[in-house]
Tab-separated table of C-alpha atoms in Angstrom:
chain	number	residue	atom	x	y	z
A	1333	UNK	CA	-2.769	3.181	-5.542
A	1334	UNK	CA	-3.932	3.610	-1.974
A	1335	UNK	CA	-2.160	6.665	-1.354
A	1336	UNK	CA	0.236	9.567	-2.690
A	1337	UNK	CA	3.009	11.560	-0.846
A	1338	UNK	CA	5.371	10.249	1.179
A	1339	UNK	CA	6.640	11.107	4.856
A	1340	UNK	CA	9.813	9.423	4.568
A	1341	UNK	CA	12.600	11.754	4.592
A	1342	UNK	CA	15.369	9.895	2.287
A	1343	UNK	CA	18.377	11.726	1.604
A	1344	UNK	CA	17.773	10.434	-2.683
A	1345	UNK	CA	14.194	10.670	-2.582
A	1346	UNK	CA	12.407	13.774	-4.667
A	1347	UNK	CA	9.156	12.038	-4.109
A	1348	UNK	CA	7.909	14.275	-1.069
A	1349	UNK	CA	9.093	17.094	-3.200
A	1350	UNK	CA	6.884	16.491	-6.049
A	1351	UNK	CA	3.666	14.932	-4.193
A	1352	UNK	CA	3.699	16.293	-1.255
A	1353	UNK	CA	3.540	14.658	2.575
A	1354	UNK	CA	1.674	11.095	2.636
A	1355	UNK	CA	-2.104	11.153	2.151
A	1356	UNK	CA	-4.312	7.769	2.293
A	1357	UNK	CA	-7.266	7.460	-0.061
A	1358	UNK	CA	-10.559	6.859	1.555
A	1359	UNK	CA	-11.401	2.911	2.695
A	1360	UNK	CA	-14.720	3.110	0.880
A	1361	UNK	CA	-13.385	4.556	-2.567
A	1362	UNK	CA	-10.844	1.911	-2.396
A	1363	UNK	CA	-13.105	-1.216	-2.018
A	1364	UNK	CA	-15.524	0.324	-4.740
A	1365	UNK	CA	-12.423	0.600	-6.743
A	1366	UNK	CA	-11.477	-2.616	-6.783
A	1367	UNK	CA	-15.141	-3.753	-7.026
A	1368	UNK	CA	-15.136	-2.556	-10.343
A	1369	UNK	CA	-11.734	-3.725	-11.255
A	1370	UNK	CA	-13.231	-7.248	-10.364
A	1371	UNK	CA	-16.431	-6.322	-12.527
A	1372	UNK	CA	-14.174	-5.365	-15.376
A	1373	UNK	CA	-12.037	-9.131	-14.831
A	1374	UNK	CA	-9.233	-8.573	-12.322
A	1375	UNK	CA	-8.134	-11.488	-11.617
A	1376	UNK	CA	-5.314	-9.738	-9.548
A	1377	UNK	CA	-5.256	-6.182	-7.732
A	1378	UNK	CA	-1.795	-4.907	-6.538
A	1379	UNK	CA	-1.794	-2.515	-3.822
A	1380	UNK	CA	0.728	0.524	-4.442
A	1381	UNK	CA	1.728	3.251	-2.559
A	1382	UNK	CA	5.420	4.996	-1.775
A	1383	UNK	CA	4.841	2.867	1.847
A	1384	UNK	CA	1.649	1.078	1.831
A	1385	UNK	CA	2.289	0.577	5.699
A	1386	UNK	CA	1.879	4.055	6.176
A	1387	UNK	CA	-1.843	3.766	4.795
A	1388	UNK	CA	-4.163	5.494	7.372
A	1389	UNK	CA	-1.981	7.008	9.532
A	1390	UNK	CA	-3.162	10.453	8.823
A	1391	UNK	CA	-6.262	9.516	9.166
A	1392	UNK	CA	-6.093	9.897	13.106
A	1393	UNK	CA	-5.914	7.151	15.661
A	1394	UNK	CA	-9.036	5.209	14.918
A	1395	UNK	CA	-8.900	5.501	11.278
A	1396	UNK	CA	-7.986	2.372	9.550
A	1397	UNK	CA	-4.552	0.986	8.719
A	1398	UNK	CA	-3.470	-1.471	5.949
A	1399	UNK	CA	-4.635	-4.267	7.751
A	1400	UNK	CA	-8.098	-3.425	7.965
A	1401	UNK	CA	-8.065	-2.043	4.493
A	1402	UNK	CA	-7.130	-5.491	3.284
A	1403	UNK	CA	-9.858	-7.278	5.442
A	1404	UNK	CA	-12.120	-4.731	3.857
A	1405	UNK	CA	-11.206	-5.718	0.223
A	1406	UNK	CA	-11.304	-9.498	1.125
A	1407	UNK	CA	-14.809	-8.992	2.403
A	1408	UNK	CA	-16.500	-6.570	-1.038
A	1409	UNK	CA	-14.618	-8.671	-3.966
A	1410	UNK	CA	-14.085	-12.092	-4.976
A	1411	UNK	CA	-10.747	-11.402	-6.640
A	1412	UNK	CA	-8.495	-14.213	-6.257
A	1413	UNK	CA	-5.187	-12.507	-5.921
A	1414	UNK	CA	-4.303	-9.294	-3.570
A	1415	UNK	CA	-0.147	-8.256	-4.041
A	1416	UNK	CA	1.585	-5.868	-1.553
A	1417	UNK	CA	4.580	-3.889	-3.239
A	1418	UNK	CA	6.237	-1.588	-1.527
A	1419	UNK	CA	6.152	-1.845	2.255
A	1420	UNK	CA	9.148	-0.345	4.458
A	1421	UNK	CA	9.939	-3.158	7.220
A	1422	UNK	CA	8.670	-0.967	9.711
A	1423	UNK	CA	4.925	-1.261	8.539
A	1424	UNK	CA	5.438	-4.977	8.708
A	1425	UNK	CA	3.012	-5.527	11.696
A	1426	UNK	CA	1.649	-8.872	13.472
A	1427	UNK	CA	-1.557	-7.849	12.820
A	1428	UNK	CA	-0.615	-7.338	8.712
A	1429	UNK	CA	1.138	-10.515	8.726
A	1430	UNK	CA	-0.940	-12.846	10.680
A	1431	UNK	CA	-3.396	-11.900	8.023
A	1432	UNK	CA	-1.266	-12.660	5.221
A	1433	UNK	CA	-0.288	-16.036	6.933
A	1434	UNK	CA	-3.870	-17.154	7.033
A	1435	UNK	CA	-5.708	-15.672	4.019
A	1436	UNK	CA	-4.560	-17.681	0.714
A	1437	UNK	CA	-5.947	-14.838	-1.391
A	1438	UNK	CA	-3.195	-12.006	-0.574
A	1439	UNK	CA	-0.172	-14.025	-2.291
A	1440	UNK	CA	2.692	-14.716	-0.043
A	1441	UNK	CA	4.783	-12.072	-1.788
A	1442	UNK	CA	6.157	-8.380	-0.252
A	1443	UNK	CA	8.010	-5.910	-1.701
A	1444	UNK	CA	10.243	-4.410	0.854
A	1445	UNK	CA	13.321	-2.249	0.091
A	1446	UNK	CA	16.397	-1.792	1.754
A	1447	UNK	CA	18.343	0.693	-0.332
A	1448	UNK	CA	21.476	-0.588	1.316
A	1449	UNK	CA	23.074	-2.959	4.024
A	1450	UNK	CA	25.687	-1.284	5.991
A	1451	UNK	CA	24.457	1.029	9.236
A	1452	UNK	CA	26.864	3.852	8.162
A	1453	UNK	CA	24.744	3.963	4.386
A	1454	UNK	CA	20.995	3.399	5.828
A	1455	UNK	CA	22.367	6.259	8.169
A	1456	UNK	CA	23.480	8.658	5.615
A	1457	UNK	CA	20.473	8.111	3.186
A	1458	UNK	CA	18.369	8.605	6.278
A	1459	UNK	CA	16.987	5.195	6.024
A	1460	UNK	CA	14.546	4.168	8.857
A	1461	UNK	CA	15.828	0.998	9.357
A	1462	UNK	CA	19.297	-0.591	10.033
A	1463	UNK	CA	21.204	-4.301	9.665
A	1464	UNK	CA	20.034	-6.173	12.538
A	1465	UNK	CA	16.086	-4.790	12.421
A	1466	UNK	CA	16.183	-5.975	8.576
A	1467	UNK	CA	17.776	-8.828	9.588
A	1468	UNK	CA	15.010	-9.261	12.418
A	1469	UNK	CA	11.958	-8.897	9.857
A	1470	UNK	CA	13.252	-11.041	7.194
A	1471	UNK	CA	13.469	-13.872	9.734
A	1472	UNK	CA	10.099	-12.940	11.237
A	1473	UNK	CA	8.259	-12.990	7.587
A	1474	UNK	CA	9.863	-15.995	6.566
A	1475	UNK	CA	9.032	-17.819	10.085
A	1476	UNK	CA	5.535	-16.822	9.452
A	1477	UNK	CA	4.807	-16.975	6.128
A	1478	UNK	CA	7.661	-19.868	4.618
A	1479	UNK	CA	5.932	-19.411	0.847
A	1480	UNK	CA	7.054	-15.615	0.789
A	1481	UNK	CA	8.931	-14.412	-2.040
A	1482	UNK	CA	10.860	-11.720	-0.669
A	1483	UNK	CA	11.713	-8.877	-3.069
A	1484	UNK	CA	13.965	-5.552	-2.482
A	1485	UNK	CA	15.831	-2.748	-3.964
A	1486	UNK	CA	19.292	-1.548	-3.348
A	1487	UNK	CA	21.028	1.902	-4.460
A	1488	UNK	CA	24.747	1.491	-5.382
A	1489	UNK	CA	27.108	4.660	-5.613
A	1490	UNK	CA	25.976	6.883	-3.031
A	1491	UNK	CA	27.966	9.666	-2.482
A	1492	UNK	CA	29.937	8.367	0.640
A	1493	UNK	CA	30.174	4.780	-0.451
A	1494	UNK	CA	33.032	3.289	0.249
A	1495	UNK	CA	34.305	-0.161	-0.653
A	1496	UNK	CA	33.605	-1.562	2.230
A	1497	UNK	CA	30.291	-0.090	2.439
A	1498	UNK	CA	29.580	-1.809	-0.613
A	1499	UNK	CA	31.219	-5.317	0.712
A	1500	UNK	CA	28.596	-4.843	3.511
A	1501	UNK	CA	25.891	-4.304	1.150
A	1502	UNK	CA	26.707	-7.536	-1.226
A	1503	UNK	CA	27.127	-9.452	2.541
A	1504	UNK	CA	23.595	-8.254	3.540
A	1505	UNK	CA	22.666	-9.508	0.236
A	1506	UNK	CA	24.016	-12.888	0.805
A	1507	UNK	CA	22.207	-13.047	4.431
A	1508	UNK	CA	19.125	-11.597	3.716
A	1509	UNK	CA	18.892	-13.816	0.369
A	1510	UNK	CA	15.963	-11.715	-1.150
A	1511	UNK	CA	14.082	-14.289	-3.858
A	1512	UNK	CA	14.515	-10.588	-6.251
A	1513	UNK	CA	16.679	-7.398	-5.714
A	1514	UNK	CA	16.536	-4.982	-7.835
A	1515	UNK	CA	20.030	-2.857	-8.342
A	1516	UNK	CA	20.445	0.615	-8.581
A	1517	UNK	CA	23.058	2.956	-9.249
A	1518	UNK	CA	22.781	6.666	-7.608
A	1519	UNK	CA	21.255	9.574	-9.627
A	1520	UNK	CA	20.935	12.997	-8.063
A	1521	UNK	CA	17.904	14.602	-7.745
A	1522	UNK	CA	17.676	18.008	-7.689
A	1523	UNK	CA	16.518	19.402	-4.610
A	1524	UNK	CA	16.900	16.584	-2.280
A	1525	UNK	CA	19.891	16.129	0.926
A	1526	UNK	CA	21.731	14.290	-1.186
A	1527	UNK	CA	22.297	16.794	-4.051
A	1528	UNK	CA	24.250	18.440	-1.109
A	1529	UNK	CA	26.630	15.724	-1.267
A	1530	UNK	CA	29.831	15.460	-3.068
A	1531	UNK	CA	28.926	12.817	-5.648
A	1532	UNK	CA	32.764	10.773	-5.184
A	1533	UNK	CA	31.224	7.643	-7.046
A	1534	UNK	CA	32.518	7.599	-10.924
A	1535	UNK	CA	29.775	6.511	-13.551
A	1536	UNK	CA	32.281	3.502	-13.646
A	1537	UNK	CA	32.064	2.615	-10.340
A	1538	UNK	CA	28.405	2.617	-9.695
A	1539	UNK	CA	27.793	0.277	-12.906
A	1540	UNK	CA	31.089	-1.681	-11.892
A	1541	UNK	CA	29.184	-2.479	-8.412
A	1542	UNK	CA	25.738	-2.846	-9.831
A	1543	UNK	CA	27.151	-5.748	-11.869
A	1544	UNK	CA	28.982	-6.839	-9.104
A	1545	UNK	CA	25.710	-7.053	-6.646
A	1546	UNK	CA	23.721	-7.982	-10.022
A	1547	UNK	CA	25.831	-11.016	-10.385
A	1548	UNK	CA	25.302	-11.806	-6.834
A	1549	UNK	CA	21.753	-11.754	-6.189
A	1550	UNK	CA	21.440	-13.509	-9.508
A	1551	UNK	CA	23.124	-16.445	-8.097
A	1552	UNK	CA	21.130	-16.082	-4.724
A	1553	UNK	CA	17.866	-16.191	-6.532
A	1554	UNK	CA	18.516	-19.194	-8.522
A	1555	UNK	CA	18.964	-21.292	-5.346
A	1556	UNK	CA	16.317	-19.386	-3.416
A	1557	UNK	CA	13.794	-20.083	-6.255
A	1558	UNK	CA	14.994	-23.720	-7.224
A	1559	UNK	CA	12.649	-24.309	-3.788
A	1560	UNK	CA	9.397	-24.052	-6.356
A	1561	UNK	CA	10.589	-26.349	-8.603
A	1562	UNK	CA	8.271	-29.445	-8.681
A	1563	UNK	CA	5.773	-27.805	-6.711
A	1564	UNK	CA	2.263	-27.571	-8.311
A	1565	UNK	CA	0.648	-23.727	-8.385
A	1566	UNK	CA	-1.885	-22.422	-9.942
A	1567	UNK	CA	-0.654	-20.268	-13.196
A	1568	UNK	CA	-2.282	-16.976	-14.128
A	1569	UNK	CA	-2.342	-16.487	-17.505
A	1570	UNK	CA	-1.000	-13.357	-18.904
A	1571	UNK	CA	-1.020	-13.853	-22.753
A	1572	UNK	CA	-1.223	-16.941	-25.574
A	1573	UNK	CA	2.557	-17.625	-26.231
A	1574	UNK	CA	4.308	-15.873	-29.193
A	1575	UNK	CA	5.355	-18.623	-31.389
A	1576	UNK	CA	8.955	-17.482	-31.956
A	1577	UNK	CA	9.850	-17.301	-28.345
A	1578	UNK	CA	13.022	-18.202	-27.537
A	1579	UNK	CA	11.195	-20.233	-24.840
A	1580	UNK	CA	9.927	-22.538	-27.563
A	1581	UNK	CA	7.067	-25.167	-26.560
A	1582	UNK	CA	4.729	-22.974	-24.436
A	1583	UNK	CA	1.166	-22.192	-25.324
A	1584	UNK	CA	0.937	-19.789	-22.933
A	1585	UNK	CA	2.284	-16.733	-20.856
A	1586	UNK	CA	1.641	-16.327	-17.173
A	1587	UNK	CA	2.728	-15.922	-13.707
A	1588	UNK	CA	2.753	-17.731	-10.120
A	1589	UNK	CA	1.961	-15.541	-7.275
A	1590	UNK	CA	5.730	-15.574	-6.599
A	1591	UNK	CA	6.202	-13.572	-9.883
A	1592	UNK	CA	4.731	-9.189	-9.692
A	1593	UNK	CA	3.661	-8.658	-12.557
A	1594	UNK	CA	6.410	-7.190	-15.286
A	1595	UNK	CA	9.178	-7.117	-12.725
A	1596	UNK	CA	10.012	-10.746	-11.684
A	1597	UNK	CA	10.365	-13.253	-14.588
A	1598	UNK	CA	7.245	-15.056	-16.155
A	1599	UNK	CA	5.991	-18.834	-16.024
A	1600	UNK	CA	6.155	-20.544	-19.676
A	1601	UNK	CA	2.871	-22.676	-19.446
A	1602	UNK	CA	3.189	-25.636	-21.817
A	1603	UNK	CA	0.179	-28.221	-23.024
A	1604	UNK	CA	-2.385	-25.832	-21.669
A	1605	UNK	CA	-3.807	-25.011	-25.323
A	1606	UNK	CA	-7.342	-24.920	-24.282
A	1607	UNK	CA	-6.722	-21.708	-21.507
A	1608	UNK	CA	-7.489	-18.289	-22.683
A	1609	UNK	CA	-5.767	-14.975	-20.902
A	1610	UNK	CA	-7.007	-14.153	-17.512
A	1611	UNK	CA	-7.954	-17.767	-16.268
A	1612	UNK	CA	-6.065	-19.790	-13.801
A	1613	UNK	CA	-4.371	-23.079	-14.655
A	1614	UNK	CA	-3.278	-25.489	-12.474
A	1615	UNK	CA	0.151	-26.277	-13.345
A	1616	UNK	CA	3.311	-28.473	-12.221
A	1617	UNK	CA	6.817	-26.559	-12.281
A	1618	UNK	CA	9.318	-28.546	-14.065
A	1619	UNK	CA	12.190	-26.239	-14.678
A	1620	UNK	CA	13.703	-22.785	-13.564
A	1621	UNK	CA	15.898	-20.036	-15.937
A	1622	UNK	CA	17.063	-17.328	-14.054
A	1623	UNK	CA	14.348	-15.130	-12.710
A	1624	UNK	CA	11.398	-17.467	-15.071
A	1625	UNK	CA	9.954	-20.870	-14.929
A	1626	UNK	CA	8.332	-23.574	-17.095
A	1627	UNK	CA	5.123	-25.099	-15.802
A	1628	UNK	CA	3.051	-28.326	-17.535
A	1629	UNK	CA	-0.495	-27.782	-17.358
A	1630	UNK	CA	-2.616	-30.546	-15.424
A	1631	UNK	CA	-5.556	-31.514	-17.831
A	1632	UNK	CA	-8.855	-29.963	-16.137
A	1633	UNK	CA	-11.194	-32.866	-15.432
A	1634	UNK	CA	-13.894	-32.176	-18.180
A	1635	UNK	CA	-10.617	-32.755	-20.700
A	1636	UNK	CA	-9.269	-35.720	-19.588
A	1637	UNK	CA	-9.280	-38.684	-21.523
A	1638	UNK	CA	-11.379	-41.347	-20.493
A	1639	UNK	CA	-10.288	-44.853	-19.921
């Protein structure tokens, strides 16, 4: 975590209530940090924080911003894998994303939420952003970057939604085509703008539409991940495969950097017996379920048979 509190002022959000406004953890601490992560085995670090973007802004003018903070951690560890979850679009800078373009070691991969789609919503929940700027950024990321997974979140049932609020949202869906959305329905939080609102969203409705934009975005991520399919990647493995998985053949557990950690589907890892957890396999993806995938493992050279 690179910082607590938040500055954001959304209409849902109890976070600013309970931590108070946004304040960045020191540079230094944070390398050292993930120093000894690294010492301990990290093979991965994820970088957290209610808007990472907003890392070093109260820090004053020259202090450093996420950019430099990533440069910094690239520069004191070794650690193959750096993961960005949680950035608001508007902390999406050319000088943060010409460094993800050209440093393989922060995985092409951003969490970046939306909430909702149509103007009138992003308005209401006091969203920063609107339609045509997320449209803007998703282009821009995926221009830059074309390995980027692309994941989001969206809230269904706000009080105020109407049904063709929603139709906008499951449109923006469709445009956008996040590789992951996760959907929401609305729960009040006491204490925030929107526990001011009449809640005129049923319990029905909100999971009636978070199936509905479930169903969706499921449909949208199989094509948008199908793309990986007979790629090769290197595999991080997670775990030795539990024999009675449903899964049936793998050895082992693990993830591409495409896949966050407990959030985004796992890779099955098959014929990779000699691996152990935290080492990276180089692997060919042969198939795609849903939101997981099924790699073979290439034979590291000191295993191959020889003629």
């Amino acid at each position: 975590k690179i910082s607590e509190g938040c500055d954001h002022g959304c209409a849902f959000c109890a976070i600013p209530l309970m931590r108070g406004r946004h304040r960045s953890e020191p540079l230094e601490r944070l390398v050292r940090e993930a120093q000894l992560l690294e010492a301990q085995g990290a093979k991965e670090i994820n970088l957290v924080a209610q808007d990472l973007g907003h890392f070093g802004r109260d820090l004053g003018p020259a202090g450093p911003r996420l950019p430099d903070l990533l440069a910094a951690l690239l520069a004191g560890t070794s650690v193959p894998w750096f993961r960005l979850l949680y950035v608001y679009s508007a902390g999406l800078t050319p000088q943060l994303v010409e460094l993800m373009a050209g440093e393989p070691r922060i995985v092409p991969y951003i969490d970046m939420p939306i909430q909702h789609g149509a103007d009138r919503m992003l308005e209401r929940m006091r969203r920063p952003e609107r339609r045509a700027t997320l449209r803007q950024k998703v282009a821009w990321l995926r221009e830059a970057v074309p390995d980027i997974a692309l994941r989001s979140t969206a809230i269904v049932g706000f009080p105020g939604e109407t049904d063709d609020d929603f139709r906008e949202l499951c449109d923006v869906a469709e445009e956008l085509a996040f590789e992951r959305l996760g959907v929401f329905t609305y729960s009040e939080q006491e204490g925030t703008r929107a526990a001011q609102y009449p809640d005129d969203a049923t319990d029905e409705i909100k999971r009636e539409r978070q199936e509905e934009l479930t169903e969706v975005q499921r449909v949208i991520s199989a094509e948008r991940l199908a793309r990986y399919v007979g790629r090769t990647a290197a595999v991080l493995i997670d775990a030795v495969a539990d024999p009675n998985d449903i899964g049936g053949g793998a050895t082992h557990v693990g993830r591409v950097m495409w896949q966050a950690d407990d959030v985004d589907g796992i890779t099955r890892l098959e014929q990779g017996g000699w691996a152990r957890p935290g080492e990276f396999v180089t692997a060919k993806i042969v198939e795609k379920d849903d939101y997981d995938f099924r790699a073979v493992a290439s034979l590291p050279d000191s295993r191959r048979t020889r003629p």
